[in-house]
Coordinates of C-alpha atoms and ligand atoms in Angstrom, one line a residue:
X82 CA 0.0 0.0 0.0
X83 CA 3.1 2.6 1.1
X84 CA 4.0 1.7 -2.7
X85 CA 0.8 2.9 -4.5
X86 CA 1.1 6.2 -2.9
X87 CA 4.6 6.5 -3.0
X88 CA 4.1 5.6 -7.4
X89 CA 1.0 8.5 -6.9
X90 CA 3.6 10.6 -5.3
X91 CA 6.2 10.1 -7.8
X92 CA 3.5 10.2 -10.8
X93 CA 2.2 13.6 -9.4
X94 CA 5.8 15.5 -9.1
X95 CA 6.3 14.4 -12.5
X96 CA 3.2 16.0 -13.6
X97 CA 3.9 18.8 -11.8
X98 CA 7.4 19.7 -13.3
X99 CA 6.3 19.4 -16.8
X100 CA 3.4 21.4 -16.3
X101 CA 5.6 24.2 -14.8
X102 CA 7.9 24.1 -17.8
X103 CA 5.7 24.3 -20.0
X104 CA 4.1 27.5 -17.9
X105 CA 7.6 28.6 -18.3
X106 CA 7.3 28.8 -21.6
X107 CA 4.7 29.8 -22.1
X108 CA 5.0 32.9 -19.9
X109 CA 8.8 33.3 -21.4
X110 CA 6.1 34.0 -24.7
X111 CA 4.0 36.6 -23.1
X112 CA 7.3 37.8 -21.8
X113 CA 8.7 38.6 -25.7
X114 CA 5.6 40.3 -27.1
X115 CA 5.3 42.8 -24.3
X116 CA 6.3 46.7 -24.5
X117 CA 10.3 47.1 -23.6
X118 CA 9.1 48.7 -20.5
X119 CA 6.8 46.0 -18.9
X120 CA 9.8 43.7 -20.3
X121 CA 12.5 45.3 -18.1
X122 CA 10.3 46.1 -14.8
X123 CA 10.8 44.2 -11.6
X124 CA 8.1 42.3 -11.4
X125 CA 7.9 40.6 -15.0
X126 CA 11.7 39.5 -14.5
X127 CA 11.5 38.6 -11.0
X128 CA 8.0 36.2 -12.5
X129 CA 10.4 34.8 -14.8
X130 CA 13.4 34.1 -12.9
X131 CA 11.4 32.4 -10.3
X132 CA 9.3 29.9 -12.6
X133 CA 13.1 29.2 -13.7
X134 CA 13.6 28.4 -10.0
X135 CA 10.8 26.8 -9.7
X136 CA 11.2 24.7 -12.4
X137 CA 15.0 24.0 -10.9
X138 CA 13.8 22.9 -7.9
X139 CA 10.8 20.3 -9.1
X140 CA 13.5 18.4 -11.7
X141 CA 16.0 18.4 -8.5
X142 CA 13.2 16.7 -6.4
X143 CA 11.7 14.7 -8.9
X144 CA 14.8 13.3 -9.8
X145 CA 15.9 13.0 -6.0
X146 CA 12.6 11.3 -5.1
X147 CA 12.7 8.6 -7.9
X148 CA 15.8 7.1 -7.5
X149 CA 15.7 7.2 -3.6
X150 CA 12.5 5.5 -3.9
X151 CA 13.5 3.1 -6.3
X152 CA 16.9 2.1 -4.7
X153 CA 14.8 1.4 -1.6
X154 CA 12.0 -0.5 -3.3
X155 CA 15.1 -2.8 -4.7
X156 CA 16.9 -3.0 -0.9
X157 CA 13.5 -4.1 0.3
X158 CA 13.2 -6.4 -2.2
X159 CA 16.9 -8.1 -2.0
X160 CA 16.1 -8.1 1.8
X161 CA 12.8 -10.3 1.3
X162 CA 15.0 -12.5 -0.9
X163 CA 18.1 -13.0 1.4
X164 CA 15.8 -13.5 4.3
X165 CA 13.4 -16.1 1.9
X166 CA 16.4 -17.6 1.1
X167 CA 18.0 -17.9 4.3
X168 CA 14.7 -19.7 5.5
X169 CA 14.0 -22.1 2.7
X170 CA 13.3 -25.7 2.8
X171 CA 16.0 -28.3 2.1
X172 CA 13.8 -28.7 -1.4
X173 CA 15.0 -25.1 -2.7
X174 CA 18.2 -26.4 -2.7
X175 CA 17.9 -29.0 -3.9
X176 CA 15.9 -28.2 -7.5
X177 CA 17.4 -25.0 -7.6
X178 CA 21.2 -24.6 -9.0
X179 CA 23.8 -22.2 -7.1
X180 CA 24.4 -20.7 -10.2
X181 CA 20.6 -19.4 -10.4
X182 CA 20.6 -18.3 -6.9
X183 CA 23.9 -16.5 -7.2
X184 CA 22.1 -14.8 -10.4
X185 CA 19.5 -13.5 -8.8
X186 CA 21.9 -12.0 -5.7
X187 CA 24.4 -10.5 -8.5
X188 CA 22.8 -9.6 -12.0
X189 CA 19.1 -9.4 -10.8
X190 CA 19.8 -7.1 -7.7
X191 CA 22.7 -5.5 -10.2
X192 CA 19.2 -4.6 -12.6
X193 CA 17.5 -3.0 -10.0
X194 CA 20.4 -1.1 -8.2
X195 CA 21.6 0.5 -11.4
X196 CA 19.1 -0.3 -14.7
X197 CA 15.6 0.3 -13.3
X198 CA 15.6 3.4 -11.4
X199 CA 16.9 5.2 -14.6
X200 CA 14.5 2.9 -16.4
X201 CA 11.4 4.4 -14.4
X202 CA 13.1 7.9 -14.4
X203 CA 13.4 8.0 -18.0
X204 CA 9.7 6.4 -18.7
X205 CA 8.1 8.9 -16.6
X206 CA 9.5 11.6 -18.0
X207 CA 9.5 11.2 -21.6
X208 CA 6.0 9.9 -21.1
X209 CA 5.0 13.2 -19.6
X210 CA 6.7 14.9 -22.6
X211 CA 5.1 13.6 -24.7
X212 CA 1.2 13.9 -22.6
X213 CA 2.6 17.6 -22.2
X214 CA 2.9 18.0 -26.3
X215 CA 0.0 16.9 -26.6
X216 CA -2.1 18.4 -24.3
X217 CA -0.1 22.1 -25.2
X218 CA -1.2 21.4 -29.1
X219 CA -5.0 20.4 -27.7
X220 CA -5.7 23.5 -25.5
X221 CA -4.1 25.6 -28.2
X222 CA -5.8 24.0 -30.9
X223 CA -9.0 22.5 -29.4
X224 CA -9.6 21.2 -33.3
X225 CA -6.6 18.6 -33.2
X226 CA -8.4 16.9 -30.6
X227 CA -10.7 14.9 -33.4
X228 CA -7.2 13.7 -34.9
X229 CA -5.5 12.2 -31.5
X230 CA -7.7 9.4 -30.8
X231 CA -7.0 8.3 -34.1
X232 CA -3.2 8.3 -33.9
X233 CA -3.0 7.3 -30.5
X234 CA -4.5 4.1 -31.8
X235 CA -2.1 3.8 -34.7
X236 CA 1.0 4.7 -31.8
X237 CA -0.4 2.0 -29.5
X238 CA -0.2 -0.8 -32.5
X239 CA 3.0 0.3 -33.6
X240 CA 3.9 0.1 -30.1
X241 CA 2.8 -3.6 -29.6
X242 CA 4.0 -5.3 -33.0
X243 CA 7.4 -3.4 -32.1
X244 CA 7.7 -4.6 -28.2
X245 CA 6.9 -8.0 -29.3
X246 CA 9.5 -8.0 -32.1
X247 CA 12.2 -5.9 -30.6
X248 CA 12.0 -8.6 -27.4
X249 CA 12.5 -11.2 -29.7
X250 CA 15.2 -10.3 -31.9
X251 CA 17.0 -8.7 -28.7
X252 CA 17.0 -12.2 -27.0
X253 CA 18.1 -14.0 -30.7
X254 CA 20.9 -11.4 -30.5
X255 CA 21.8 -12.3 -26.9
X256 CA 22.3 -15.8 -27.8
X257 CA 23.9 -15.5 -30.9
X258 CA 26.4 -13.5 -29.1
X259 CA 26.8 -15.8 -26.9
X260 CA 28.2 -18.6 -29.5
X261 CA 30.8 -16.4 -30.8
X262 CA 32.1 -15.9 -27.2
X263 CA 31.8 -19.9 -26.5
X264 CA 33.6 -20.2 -30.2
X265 CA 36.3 -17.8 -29.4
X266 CA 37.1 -19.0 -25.6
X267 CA 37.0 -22.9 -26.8
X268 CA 39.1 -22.2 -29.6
X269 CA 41.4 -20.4 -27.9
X270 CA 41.3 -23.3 -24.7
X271 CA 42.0 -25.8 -28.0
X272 CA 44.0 -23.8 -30.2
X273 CA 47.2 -26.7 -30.1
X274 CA 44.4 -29.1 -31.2
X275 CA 43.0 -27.2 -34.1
X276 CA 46.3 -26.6 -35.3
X277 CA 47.7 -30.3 -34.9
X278 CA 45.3 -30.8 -36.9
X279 CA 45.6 -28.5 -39.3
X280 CA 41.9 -27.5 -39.2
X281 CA 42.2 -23.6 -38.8
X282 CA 40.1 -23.4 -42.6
X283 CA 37.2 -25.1 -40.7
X284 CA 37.2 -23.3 -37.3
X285 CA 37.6 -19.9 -39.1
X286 CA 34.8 -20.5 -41.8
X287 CA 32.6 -21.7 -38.1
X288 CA 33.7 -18.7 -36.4
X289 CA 32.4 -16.5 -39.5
X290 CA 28.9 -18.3 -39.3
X291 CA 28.7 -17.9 -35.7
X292 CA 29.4 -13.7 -36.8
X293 CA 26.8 -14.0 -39.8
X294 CA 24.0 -15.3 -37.8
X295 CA 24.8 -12.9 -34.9
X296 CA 24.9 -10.0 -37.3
X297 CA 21.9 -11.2 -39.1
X298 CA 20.2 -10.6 -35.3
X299 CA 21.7 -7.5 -34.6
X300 CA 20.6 -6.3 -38.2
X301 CA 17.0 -7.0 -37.8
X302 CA 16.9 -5.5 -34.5
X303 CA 17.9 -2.2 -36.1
X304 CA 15.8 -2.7 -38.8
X305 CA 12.7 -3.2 -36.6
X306 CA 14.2 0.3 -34.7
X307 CA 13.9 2.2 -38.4
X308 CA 10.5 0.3 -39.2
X309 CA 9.1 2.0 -35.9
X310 CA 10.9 5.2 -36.2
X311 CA 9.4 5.9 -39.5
X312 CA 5.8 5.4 -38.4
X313 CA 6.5 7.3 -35.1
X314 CA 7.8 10.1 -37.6
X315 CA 4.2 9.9 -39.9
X316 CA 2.3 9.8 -36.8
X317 CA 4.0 13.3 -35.4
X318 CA 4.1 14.8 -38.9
X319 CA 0.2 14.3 -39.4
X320 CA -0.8 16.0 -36.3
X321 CA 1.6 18.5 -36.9
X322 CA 0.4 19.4 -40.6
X323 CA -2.8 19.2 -39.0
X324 CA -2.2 21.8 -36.0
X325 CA -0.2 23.9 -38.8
X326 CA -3.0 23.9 -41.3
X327 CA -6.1 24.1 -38.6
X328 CA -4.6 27.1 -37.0
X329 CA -3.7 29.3 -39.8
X330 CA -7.3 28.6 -40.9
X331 CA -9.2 29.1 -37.8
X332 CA -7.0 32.2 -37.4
X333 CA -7.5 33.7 -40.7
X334 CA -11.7 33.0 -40.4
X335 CA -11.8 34.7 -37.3
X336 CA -13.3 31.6 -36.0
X337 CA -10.7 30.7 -32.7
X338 CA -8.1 33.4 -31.4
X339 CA -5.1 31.4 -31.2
X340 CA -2.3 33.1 -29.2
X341 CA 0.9 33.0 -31.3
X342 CA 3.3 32.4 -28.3
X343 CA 1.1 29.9 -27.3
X344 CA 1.2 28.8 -31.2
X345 CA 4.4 28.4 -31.3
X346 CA 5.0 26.4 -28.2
X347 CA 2.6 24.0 -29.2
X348 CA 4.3 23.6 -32.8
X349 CA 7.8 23.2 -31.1
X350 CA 6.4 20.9 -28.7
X351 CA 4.8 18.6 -31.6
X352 CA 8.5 18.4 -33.5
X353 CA 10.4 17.2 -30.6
X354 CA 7.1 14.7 -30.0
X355 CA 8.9 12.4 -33.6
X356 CA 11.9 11.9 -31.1
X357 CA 10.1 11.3 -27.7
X358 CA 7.6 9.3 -29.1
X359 CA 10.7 7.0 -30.3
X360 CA 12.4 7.3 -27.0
X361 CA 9.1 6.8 -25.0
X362 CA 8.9 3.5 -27.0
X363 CA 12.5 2.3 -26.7
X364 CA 12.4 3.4 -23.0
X365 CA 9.1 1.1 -22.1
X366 CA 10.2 -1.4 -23.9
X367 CA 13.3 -1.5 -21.8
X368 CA 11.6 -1.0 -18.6
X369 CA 9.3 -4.3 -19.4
X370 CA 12.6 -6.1 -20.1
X371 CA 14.5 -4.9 -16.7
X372 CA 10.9 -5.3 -14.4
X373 CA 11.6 -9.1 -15.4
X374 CA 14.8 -8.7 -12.6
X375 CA 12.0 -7.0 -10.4
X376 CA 9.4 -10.6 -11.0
X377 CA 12.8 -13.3 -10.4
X378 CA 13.4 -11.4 -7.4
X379 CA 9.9 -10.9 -5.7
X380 CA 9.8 -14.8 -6.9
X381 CA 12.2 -15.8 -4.8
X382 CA 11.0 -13.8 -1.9
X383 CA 7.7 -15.6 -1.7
X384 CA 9.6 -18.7 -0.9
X385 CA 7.7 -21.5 1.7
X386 CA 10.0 -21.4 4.5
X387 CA 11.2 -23.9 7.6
X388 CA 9.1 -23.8 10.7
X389 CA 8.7 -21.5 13.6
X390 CA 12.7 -20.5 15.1
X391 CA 11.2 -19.6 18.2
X392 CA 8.1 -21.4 19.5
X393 CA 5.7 -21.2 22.8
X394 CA 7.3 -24.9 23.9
X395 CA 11.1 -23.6 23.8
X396 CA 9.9 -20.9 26.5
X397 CA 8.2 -23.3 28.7
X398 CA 11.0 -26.1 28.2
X399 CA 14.0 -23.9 29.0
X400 CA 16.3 -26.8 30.2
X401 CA 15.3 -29.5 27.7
X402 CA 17.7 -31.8 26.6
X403 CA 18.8 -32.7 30.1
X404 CA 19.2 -36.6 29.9
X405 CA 19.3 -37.1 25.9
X406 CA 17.0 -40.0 25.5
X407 CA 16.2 -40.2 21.8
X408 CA 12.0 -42.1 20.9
X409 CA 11.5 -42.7 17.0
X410 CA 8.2 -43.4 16.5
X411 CA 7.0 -44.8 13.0
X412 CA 9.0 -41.9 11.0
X413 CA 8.4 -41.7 7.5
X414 CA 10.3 -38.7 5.6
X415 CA 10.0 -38.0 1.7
X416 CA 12.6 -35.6 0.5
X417 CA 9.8 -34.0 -2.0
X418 CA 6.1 -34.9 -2.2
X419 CA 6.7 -36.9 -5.8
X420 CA 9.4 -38.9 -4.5
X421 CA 9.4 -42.4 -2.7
X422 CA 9.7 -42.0 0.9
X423 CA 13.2 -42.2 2.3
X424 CA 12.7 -43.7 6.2
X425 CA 9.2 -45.5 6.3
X426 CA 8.3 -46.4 9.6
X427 CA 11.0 -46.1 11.4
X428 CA 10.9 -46.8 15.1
X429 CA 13.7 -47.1 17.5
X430 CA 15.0 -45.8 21.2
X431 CA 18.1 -44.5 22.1
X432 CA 18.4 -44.2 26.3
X433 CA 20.4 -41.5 27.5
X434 CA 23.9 -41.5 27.7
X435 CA 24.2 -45.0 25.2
X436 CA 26.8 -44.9 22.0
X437 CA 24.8 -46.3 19.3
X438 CA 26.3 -46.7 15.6
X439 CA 24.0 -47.1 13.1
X440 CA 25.2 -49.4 10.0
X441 CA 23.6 -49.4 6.3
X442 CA 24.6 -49.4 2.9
X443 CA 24.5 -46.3 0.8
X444 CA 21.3 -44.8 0.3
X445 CA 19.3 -46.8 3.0
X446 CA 18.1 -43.7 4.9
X447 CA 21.5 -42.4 7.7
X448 CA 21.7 -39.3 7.1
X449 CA 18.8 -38.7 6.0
X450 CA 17.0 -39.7 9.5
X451 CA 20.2 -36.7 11.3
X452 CA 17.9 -34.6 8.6
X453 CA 15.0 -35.6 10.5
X454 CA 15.9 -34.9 14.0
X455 CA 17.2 -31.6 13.1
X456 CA 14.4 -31.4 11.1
X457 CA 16.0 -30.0 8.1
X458 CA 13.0 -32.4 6.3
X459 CA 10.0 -32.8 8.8
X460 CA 8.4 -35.8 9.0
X461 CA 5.7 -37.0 7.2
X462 CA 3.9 -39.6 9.5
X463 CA 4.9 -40.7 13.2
X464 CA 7.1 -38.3 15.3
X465 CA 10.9 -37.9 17.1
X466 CA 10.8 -37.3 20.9
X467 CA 13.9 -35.9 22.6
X468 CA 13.5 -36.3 26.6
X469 CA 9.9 -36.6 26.1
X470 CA 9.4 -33.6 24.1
X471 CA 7.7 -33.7 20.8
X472 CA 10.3 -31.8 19.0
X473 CA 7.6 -30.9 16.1
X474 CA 6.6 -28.5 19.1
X475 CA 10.0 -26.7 19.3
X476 CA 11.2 -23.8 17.6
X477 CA 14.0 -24.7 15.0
X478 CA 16.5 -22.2 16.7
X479 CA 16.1 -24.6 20.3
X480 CA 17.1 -27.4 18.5
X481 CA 19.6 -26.8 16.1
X482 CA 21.0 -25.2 19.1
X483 CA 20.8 -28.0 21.7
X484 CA 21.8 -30.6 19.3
X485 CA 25.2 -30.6 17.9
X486 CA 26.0 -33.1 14.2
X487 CA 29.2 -33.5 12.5
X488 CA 28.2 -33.9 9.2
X489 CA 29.6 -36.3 6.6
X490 CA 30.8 -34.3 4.7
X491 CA 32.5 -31.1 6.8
X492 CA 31.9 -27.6 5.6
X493 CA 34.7 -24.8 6.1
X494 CA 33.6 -21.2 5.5
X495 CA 36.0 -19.4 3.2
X496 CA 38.0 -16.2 4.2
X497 CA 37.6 -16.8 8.1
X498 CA 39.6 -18.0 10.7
X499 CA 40.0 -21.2 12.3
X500 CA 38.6 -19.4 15.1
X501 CA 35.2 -17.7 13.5
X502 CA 34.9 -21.8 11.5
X503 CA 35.1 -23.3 15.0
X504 CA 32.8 -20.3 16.9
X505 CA 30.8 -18.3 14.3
X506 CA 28.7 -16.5 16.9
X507 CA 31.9 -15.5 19.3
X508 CA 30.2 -17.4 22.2
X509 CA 33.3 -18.7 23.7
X510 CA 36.9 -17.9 24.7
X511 CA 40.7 -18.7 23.0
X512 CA 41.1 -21.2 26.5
X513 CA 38.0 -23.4 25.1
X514 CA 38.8 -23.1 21.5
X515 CA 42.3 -24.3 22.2
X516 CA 41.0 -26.9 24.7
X517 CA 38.2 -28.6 21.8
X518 CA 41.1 -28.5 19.6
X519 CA 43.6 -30.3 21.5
X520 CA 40.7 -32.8 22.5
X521 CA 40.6 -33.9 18.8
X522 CA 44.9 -33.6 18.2
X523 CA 44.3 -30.6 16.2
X524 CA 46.7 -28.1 18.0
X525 CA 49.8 -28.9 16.8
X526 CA 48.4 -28.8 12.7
X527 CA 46.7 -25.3 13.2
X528 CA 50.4 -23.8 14.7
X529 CA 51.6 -23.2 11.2
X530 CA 48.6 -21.9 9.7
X531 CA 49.6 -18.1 9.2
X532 CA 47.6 -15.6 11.9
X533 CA 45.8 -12.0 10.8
Ligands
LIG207 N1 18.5 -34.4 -1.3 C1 17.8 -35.5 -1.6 N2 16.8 -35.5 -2.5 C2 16.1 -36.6 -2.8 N3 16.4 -37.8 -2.3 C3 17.4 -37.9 -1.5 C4 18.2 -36.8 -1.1 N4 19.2 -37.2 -0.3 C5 19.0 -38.5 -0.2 N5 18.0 -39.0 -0.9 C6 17.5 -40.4 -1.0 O1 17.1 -40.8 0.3 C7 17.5 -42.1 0.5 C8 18.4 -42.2 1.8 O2 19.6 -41.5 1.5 P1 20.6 -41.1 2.7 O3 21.5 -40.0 2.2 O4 19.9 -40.8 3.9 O5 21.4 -42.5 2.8 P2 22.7 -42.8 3.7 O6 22.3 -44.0 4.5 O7 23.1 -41.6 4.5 O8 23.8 -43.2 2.6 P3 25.4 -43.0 2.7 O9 25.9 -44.2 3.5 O10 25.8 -43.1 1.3 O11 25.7 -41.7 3.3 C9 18.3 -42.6 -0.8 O12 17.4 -43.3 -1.5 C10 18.6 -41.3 -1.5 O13 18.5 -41.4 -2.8
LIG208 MG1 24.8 -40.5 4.5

């Protein structure tokens, strides 16, 4: 909701501003055709150079207001994700790649850091340029309003055939480029290969077709740039002919007083419509491109995440585990809904205090049932108790906390110290650091490791 009145906000300054320049203009007209007295006297310059401040003032603050508001929008956003991400089931990692995830953290966030808020700045405002053209030749020439419906209709269907085509041929291009770089890099990689075997005709005569079929791309891309530019061009030219013609007319007949200050703002206003039109169009069609980084990112904040961290049952269970007496009752766990379960029915007891070594061959369900008393996967059917608690009641936080694994197979976080590895959190002092590592013969290995 903050976001629809922050967008009315932002839509509103940007109304204002052009409005004001065009007032500026206008009254820079009336200005001209006064006597040189009224031109020089206090009052008529100090009007002036204040609509000039004015004017100053709005673009500062428009320009201000949209890309703070848009650099938060994309903070908030990367926030949600991080957090999403952070909280995800074990499933997200499992279907989703790193290399998507690390996308979305780098180029998507990268899109709406730097791309979009100039995106939205520049829509906005050539957008109003063009509304403000319009509107100036309208009230000036009440008469050109029969002729703008008509070409607004012809500017909206060249718009759509050329968004659909330009995003087309702009993703052809993308992945043509894309083979030449493979070409050049595995080329390079083989070069001894290619010339061992004396094949440097063939590669070359690839490498060109790989250039041809990009080029071919790139070409109709700027061929479908031209094919709307001409019809944006017709469409300006029309309405200007007609504002030219119907105002000389009305004028001459006596039948509408048409200012010619006014006059010529509006026929100014009308030739620099051929290029904003063009720009408006190119500008939208990139904004629809970069909100795609806006949709993969709000994706990926609407992720389903892990249960409660904190829960009612951790509060009222302050001490729990004291003894350490493990009850599996009939667990079955399925590592995704359309997969075979992995444990099915599972029951067993492990009294406090008692070593127990579970044996298995690969695959028959170890680690995955440490998944389910950490519950990193939650159970399906049946339940875990830990010291008589049904830990389905306990927050995550309690008893990833409470429970200590050594996994299979051991992570090491990069760039820190043995120190922040052993104790990320900074909970306990050098004396028990070195203590744990002597307890496992590691204090002697980590002596030659260089210190910060
Ligand atoms: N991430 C996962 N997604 C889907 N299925 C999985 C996943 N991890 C394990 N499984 C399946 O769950 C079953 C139990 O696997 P688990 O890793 O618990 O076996 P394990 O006894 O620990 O084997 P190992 O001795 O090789 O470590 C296997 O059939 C395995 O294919
Ligand atoms: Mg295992």
């Amino acid at each position: 909701m903050g976001g629809l009145w922050v967008g009315v906000m932002l839509l509103l300054l940007f109304a204002a501003t052009q409005f004001s320049v065009l007032w500026t203009i206008v009254s820079m007209g009336k200005w001209a055709e006064k006597s040189k007295e009224d031109q020089v006297s206090v009052w008529s310059l100090a009007l002036i150079i204040s609509f000039g401040i004015l004017v100053f003032l709005l673009c500062l603050v428009r320009a201000l207001a949209n890309f703070y508001f848009s650099l938060r929008a994309s903070q908030k956003l990367h926030d949600r994700m991080t957090w999403a991400v952070l909280r995800a089931k074990i499933v997200f990692f499992d279907t989703n790649p790193l290399g998507r995830i690390l996308n979305r953290f780098s180029a998507d966030v990268g899109i709406n850091d730097d791309v979009l808020p100039q995106s939205l700045h520049d829509v906005a405002f050539s957008v109003f340029l063009v509304l403000g053209g319009v509107a100036t030749a309208v009230t000036v020439l009440p008469f050109t309003l029969l002729a703008v419906p008509f070409l607004f209709i012809i500017f909206a269907w060249v718009r759509k055939i050329f968004l659909t085509t330009s995003r087309e041929l702009k993703r052809l291009e993308g992945t043509t480029r894309s083979t030449i770089f493979e070409m050049l890099s595995e080329s390079l990689s083989g070069i001894a290969t290619i010339r061992s075997n004396n094949s440097q005709e063939y590669f070359r005569h690839k490498f060109e077709l790989a250039h041809d079929a990009h080029t071919r791309a790139f070409f109709a891309f700027i061929g479908a740039m031209r094919w709307m530019g001409f019809r944006m061009d017709c469409i300006v030219f029309i309405l200007l002919t007609i504002a030219s013609f119907l105002a000389v007319l009305f004028h001459d007949q006596g039948w509408f007083n048409v200012d010619p200050a006014v006059l010529g703002l509006a026929l100014t206003l009308l030739l620099q419509l051929a290029s904003a039109f063009q720009w408006s169009i190119r500008v939208s069609a990139e904004l629809v491109t970069n909100m795609v980084s806006v949709e993969r990112v709000s994706a990926f904040g609407d992720l389903p995440s892990e249960a409660a961290l904190v829960t009612e049952e951790d509060i009222n269970d302050k001490a729990w585990p004291t003894e350490g007496q493990i009850k599996v009752n009939s667990v079955t766990v399925r590592y995704r809904p359309s997969l075979p379960p992995s444990l099915s029915g599972v029951s067993f007891k492990i009294k406090s205090g008692q070593k127990v070594g579970v044996v298995g061959r690969t695959g028959s369900g170890k680690s995955t049932m440490i998944q389910a008393l950490f519950r990193i996967l939650e159970v399906e059917e049946g339940g875990i108790e830990v010291d008589d608690v049904d830990i389905s009641m306990l927050g995550l936080h309690k008893i990833r906390t409470e429970m200590a694994v050594i996994p299979q197979f051991p992570i090491l976080f990069s760039g820190c110290s043995v120190r922040d590895n052993l104790d990320p959190f900074g909970e306990y002092n050098d004396d028990a650091i070195k203590r744990a590592l002597s307890d496992v013969q590691m204090i002697e290995s980590i002596k030659d490791l260089p210190h910060d």
